[in-house]
PDB file of C-alpha atoms and ligand atoms in Angstrom:
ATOM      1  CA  UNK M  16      10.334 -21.019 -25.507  1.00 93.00           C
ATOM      2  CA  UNK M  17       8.378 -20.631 -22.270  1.00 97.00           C
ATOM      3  CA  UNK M  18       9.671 -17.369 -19.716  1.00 98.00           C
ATOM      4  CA  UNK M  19       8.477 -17.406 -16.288  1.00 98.00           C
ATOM      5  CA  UNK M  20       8.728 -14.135 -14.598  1.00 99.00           C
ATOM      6  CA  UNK M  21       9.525 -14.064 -11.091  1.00 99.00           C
ATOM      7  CA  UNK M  22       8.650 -10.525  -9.038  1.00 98.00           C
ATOM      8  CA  UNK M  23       9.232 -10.162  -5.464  1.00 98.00           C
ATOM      9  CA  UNK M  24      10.566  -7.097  -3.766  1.00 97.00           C
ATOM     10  CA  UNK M  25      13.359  -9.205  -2.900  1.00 98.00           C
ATOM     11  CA  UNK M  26      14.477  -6.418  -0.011  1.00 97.00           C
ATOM     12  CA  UNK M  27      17.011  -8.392   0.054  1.00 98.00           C
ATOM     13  CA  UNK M  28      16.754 -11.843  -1.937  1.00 98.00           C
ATOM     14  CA  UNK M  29      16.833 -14.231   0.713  1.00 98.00           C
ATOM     15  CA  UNK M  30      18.031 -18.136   0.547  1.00 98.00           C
ATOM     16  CA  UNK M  31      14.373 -19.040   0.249  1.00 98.00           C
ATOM     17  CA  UNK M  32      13.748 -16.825  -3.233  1.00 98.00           C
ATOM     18  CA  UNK M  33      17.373 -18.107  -4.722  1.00 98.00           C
ATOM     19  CA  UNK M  34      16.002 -21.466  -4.188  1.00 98.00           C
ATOM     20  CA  UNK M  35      12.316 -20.993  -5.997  1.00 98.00           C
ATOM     21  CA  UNK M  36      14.655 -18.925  -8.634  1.00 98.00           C
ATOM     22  CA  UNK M  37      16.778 -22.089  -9.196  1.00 98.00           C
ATOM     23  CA  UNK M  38      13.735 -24.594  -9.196  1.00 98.00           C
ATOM     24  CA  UNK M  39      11.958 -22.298 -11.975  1.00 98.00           C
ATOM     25  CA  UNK M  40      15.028 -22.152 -13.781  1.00 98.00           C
ATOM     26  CA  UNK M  41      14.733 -25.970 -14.271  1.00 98.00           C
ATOM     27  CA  UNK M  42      11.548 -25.550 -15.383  1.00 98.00           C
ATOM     28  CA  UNK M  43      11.419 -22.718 -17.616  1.00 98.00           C
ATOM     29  CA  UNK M  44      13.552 -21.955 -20.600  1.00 98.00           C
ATOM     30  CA  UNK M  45      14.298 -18.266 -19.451  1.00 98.00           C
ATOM     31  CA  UNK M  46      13.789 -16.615 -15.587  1.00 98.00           C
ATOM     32  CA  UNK M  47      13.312 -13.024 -15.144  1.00 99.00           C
ATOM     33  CA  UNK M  48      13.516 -12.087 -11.799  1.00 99.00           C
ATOM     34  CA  UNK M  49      11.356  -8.887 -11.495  1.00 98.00           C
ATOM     35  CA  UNK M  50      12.148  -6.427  -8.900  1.00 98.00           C
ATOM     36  CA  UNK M  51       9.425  -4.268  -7.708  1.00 98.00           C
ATOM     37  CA  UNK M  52      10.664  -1.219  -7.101  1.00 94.00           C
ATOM     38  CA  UNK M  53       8.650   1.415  -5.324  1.00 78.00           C
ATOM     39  CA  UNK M  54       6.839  -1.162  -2.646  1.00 57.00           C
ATOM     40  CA  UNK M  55       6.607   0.246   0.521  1.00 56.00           C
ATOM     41  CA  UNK M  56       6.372  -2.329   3.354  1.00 55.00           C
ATOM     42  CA  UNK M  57       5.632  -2.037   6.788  1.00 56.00           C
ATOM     43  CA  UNK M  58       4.897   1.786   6.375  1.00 56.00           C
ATOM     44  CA  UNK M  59       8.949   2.150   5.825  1.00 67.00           C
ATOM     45  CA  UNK M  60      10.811   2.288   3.100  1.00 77.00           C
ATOM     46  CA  UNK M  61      12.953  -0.583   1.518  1.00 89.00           C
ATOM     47  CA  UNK M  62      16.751  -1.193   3.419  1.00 93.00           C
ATOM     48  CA  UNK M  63      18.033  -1.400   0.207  1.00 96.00           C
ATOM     49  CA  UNK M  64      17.839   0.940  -3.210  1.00 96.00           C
ATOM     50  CA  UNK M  65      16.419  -1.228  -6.553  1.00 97.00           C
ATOM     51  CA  UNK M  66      19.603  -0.720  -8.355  1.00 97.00           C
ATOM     52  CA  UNK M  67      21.336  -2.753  -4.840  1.00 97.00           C
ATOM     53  CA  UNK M  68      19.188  -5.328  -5.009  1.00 98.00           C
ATOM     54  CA  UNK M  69      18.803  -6.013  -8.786  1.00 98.00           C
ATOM     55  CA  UNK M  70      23.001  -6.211  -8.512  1.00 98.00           C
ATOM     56  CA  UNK M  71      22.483  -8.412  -5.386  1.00 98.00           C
ATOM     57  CA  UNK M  72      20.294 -10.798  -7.073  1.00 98.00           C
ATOM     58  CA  UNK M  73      22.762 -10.898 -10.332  1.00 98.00           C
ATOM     59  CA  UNK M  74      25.626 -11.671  -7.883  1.00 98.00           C
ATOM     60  CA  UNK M  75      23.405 -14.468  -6.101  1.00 98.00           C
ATOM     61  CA  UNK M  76      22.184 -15.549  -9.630  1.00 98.00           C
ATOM     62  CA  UNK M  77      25.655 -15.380 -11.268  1.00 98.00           C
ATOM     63  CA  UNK M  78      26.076 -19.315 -10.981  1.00 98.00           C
ATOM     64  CA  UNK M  79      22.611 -19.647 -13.225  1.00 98.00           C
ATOM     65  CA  UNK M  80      22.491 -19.467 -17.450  1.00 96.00           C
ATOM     66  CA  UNK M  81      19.114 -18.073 -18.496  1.00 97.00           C
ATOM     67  CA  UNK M  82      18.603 -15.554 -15.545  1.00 98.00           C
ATOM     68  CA  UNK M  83      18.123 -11.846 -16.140  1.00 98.00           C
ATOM     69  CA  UNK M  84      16.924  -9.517 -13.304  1.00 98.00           C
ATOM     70  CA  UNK M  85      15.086  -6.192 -14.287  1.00 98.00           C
ATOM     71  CA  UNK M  86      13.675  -3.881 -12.135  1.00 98.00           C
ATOM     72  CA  UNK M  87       9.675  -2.604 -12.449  1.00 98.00           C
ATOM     73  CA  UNK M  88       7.481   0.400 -11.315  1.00 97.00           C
ATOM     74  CA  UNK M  89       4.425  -0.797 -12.861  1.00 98.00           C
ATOM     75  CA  UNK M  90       1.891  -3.401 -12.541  1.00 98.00           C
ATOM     76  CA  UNK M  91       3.376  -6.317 -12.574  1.00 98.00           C
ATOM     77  CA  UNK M  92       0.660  -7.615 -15.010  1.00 98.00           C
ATOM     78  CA  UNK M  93       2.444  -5.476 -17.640  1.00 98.00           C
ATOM     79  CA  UNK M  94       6.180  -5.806 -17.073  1.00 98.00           C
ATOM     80  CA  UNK M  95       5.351  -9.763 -17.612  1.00 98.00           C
ATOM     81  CA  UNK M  96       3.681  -8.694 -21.266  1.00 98.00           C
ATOM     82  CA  UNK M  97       6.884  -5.885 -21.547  1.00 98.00           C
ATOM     83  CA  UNK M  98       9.415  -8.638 -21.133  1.00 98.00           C
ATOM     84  CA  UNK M  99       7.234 -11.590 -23.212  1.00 98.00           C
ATOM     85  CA  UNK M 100       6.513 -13.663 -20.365  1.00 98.00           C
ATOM     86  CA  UNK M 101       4.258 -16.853 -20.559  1.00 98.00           C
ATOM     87  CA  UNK M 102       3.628 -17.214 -16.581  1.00 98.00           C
ATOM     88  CA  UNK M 103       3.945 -15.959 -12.841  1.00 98.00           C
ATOM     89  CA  UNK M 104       5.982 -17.744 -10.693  1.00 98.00           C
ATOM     90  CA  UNK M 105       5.736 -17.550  -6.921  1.00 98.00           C
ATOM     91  CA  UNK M 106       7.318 -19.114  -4.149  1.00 97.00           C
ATOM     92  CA  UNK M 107       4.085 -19.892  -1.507  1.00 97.00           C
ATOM     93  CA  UNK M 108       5.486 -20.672   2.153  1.00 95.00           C
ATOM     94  CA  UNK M 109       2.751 -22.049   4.699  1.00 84.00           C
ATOM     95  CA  UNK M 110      -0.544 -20.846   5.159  1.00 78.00           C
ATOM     96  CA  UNK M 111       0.296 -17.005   5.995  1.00 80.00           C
ATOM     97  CA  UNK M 112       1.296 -16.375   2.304  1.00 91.00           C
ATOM     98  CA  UNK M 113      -1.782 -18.049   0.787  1.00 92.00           C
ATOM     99  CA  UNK M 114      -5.204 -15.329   1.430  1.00 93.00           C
ATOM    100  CA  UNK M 115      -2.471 -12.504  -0.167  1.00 95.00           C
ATOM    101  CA  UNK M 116      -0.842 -14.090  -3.009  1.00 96.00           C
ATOM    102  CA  UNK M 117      -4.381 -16.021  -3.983  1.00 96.00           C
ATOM    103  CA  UNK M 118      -5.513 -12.287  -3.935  1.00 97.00           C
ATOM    104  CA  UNK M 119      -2.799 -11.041  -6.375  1.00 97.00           C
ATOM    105  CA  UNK M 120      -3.298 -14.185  -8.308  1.00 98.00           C
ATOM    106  CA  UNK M 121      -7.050 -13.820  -8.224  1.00 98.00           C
ATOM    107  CA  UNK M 122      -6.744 -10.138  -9.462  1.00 98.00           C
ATOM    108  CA  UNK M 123      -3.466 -10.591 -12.361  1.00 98.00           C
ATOM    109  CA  UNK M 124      -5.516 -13.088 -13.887  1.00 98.00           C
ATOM    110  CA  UNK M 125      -8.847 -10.841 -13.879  1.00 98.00           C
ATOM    111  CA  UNK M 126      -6.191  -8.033 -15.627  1.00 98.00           C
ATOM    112  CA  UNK M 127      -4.968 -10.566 -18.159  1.00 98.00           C
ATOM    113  CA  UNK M 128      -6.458 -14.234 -18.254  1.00 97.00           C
ATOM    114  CA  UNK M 129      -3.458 -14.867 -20.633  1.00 97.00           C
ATOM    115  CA  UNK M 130      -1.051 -15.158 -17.913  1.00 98.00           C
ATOM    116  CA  UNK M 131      -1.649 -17.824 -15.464  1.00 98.00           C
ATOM    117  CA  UNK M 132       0.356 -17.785 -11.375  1.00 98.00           C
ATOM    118  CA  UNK M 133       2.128 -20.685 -10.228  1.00 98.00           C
ATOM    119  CA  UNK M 134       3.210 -21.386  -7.271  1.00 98.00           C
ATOM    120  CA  UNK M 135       6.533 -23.660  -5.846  1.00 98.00           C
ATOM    121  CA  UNK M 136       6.313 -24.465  -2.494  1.00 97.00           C
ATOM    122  CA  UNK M 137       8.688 -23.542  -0.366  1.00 97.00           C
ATOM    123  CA  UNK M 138      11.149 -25.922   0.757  1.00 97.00           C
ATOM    124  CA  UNK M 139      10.607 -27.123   4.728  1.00 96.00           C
ATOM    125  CA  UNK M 140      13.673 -24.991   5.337  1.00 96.00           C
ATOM    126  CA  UNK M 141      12.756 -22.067   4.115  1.00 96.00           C
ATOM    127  CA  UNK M 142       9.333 -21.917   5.342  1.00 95.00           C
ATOM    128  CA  UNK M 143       9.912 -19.536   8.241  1.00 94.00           C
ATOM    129  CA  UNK M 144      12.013 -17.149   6.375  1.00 96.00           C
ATOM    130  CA  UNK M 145      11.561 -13.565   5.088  1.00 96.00           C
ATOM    131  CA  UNK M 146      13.143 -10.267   4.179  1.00 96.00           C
ATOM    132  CA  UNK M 147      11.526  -8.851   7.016  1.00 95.00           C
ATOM    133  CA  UNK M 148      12.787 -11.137   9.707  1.00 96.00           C
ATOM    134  CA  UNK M 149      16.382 -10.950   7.832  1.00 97.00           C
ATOM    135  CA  UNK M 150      16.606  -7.628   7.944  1.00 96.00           C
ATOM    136  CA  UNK M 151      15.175  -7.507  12.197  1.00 95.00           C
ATOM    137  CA  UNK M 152      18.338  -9.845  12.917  1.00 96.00           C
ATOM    138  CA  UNK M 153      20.773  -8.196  10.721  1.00 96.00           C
ATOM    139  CA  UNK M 154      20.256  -4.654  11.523  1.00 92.00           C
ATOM    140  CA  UNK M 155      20.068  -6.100  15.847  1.00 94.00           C
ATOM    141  CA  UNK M 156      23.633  -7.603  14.958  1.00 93.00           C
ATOM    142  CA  UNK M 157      22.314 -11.374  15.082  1.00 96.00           C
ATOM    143  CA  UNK M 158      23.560 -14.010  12.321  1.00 96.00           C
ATOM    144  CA  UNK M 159      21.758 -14.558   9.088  1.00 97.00           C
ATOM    145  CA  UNK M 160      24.447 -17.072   7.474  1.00 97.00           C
ATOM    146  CA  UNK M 161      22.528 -19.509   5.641  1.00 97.00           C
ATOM    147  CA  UNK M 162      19.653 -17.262   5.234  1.00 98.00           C
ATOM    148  CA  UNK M 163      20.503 -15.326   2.795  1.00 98.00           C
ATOM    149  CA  UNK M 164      23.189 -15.693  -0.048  1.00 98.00           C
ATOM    150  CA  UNK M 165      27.046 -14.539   0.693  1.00 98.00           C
ATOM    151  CA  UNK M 166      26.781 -11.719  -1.037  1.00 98.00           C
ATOM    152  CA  UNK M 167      24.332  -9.968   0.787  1.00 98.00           C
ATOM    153  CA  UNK M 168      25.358 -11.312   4.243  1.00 97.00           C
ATOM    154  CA  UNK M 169      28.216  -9.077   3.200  1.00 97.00           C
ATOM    155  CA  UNK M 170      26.224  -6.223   2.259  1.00 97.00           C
ATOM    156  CA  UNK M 171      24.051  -6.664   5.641  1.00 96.00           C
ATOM    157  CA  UNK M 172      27.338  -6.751   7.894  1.00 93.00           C
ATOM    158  CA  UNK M 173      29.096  -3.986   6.028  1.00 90.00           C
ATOM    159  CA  UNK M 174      27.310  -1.723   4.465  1.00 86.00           C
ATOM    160  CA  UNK M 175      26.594  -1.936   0.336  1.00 79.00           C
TER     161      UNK M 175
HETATM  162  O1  LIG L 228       8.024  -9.826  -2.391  1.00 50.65           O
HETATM  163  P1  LIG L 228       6.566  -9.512  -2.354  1.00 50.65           P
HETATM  164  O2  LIG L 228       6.297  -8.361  -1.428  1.00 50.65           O
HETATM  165  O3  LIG L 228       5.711 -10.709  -2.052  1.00 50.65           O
HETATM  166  O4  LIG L 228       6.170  -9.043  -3.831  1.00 50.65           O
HETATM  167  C1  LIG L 228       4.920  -8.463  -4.103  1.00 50.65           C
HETATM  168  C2  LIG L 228       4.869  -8.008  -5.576  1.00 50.65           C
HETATM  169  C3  LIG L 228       6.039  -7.131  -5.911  1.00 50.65           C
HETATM  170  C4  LIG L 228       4.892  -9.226  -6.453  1.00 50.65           C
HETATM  171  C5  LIG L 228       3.531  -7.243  -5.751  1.00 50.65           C
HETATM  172  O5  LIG L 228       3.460  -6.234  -4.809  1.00 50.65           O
HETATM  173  C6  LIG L 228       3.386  -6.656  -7.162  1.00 50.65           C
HETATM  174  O6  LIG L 228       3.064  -7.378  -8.072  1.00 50.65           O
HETATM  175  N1  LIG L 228       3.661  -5.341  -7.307  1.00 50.65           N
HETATM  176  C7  LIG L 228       3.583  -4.642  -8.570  1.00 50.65           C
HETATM  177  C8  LIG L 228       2.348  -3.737  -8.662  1.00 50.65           C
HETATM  178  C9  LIG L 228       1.112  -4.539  -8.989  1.00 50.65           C
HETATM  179  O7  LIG L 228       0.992  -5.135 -10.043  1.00 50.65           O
HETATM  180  N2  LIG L 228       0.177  -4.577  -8.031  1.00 50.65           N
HETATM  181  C10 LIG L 228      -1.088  -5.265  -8.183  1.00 50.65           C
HETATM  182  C11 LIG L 228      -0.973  -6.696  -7.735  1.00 50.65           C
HETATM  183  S1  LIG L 228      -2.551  -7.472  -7.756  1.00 50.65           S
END
């Protein structure tokens, strides 16, 4: 039984992390989605709380068997040994993502050679996208149908 643990901050889970979700879980015999909790971005705090967006990812998840989300506060590195995971699974858009995540890669593997990154690359129409930019639309009124999943278009346009 392999488990691939996915972390993000996922502030919030966007169309382009449900897909690399649903591609793992085809791949994997169990997905945990980890959600970092206390990441700071940007110098500001996250839009949403990690108890929102661990219940925003189990909404967007629902449709998927062998998903659990959990929420983390410590190295990542060690909630993948805390919930038995074999591997790391990333999604890697184009070229901006690669010098930071080959950095995180480069330094979870130095903490525990044991557990090896992989990467899915994103698909071509989700290559722009990001939390960040979601959030820039949303919170300037502008539409973001498509970009992320119903539920938190919803929870962008109303309030959670
Ligand atoms: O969605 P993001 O911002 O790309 O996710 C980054 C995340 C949460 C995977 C990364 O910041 C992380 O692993 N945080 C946990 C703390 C940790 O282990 N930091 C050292 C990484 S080398």
């Amino acid at each position: 039984m392999t488990t691939a643990i996915v972390p993000g901050t996922f502030d919030p889970i966007t169309s382009g992390h449900l897909d690399i979700i649903q591609r793992a879980t085809h791949l994997f015999d169990e997905v945990v989605v980890g959600v970092a909790a206390s990441k700071q971005k940007h110098g500001t705090g996250p839009l949403f709380s990690p108890r929102q967006r661990v219940e925003l990812i189990q909404q967007a998840t629902a449709h998927l068997s062998h998903v659990r989300v959990v929420s983390f506060d410590i190295l990542l590195i060690d909630f993948v040994k805390a919930q038995k995971g074999d591997v790391i699974v990333k999604g890697l858009r184009a070229m901006t993502d690669f010098e930071h995540e080959f950095q995180m890669a480069a330094l979870n593997g130095r903490m525990n050679s044991d557990v090896e990154t992989l990467f899915i690359m994103a698909a071509p129409e989700f290559m722009y996208l990001s939390s960040s930019a979601v959030k820039e639309i949303a919170v300037l009124g502008g539409p973001v149908t498509g970009l992320v999943p119903p539920c938190v278009e919803e929870a962008l346009r109303n309030g959670f």
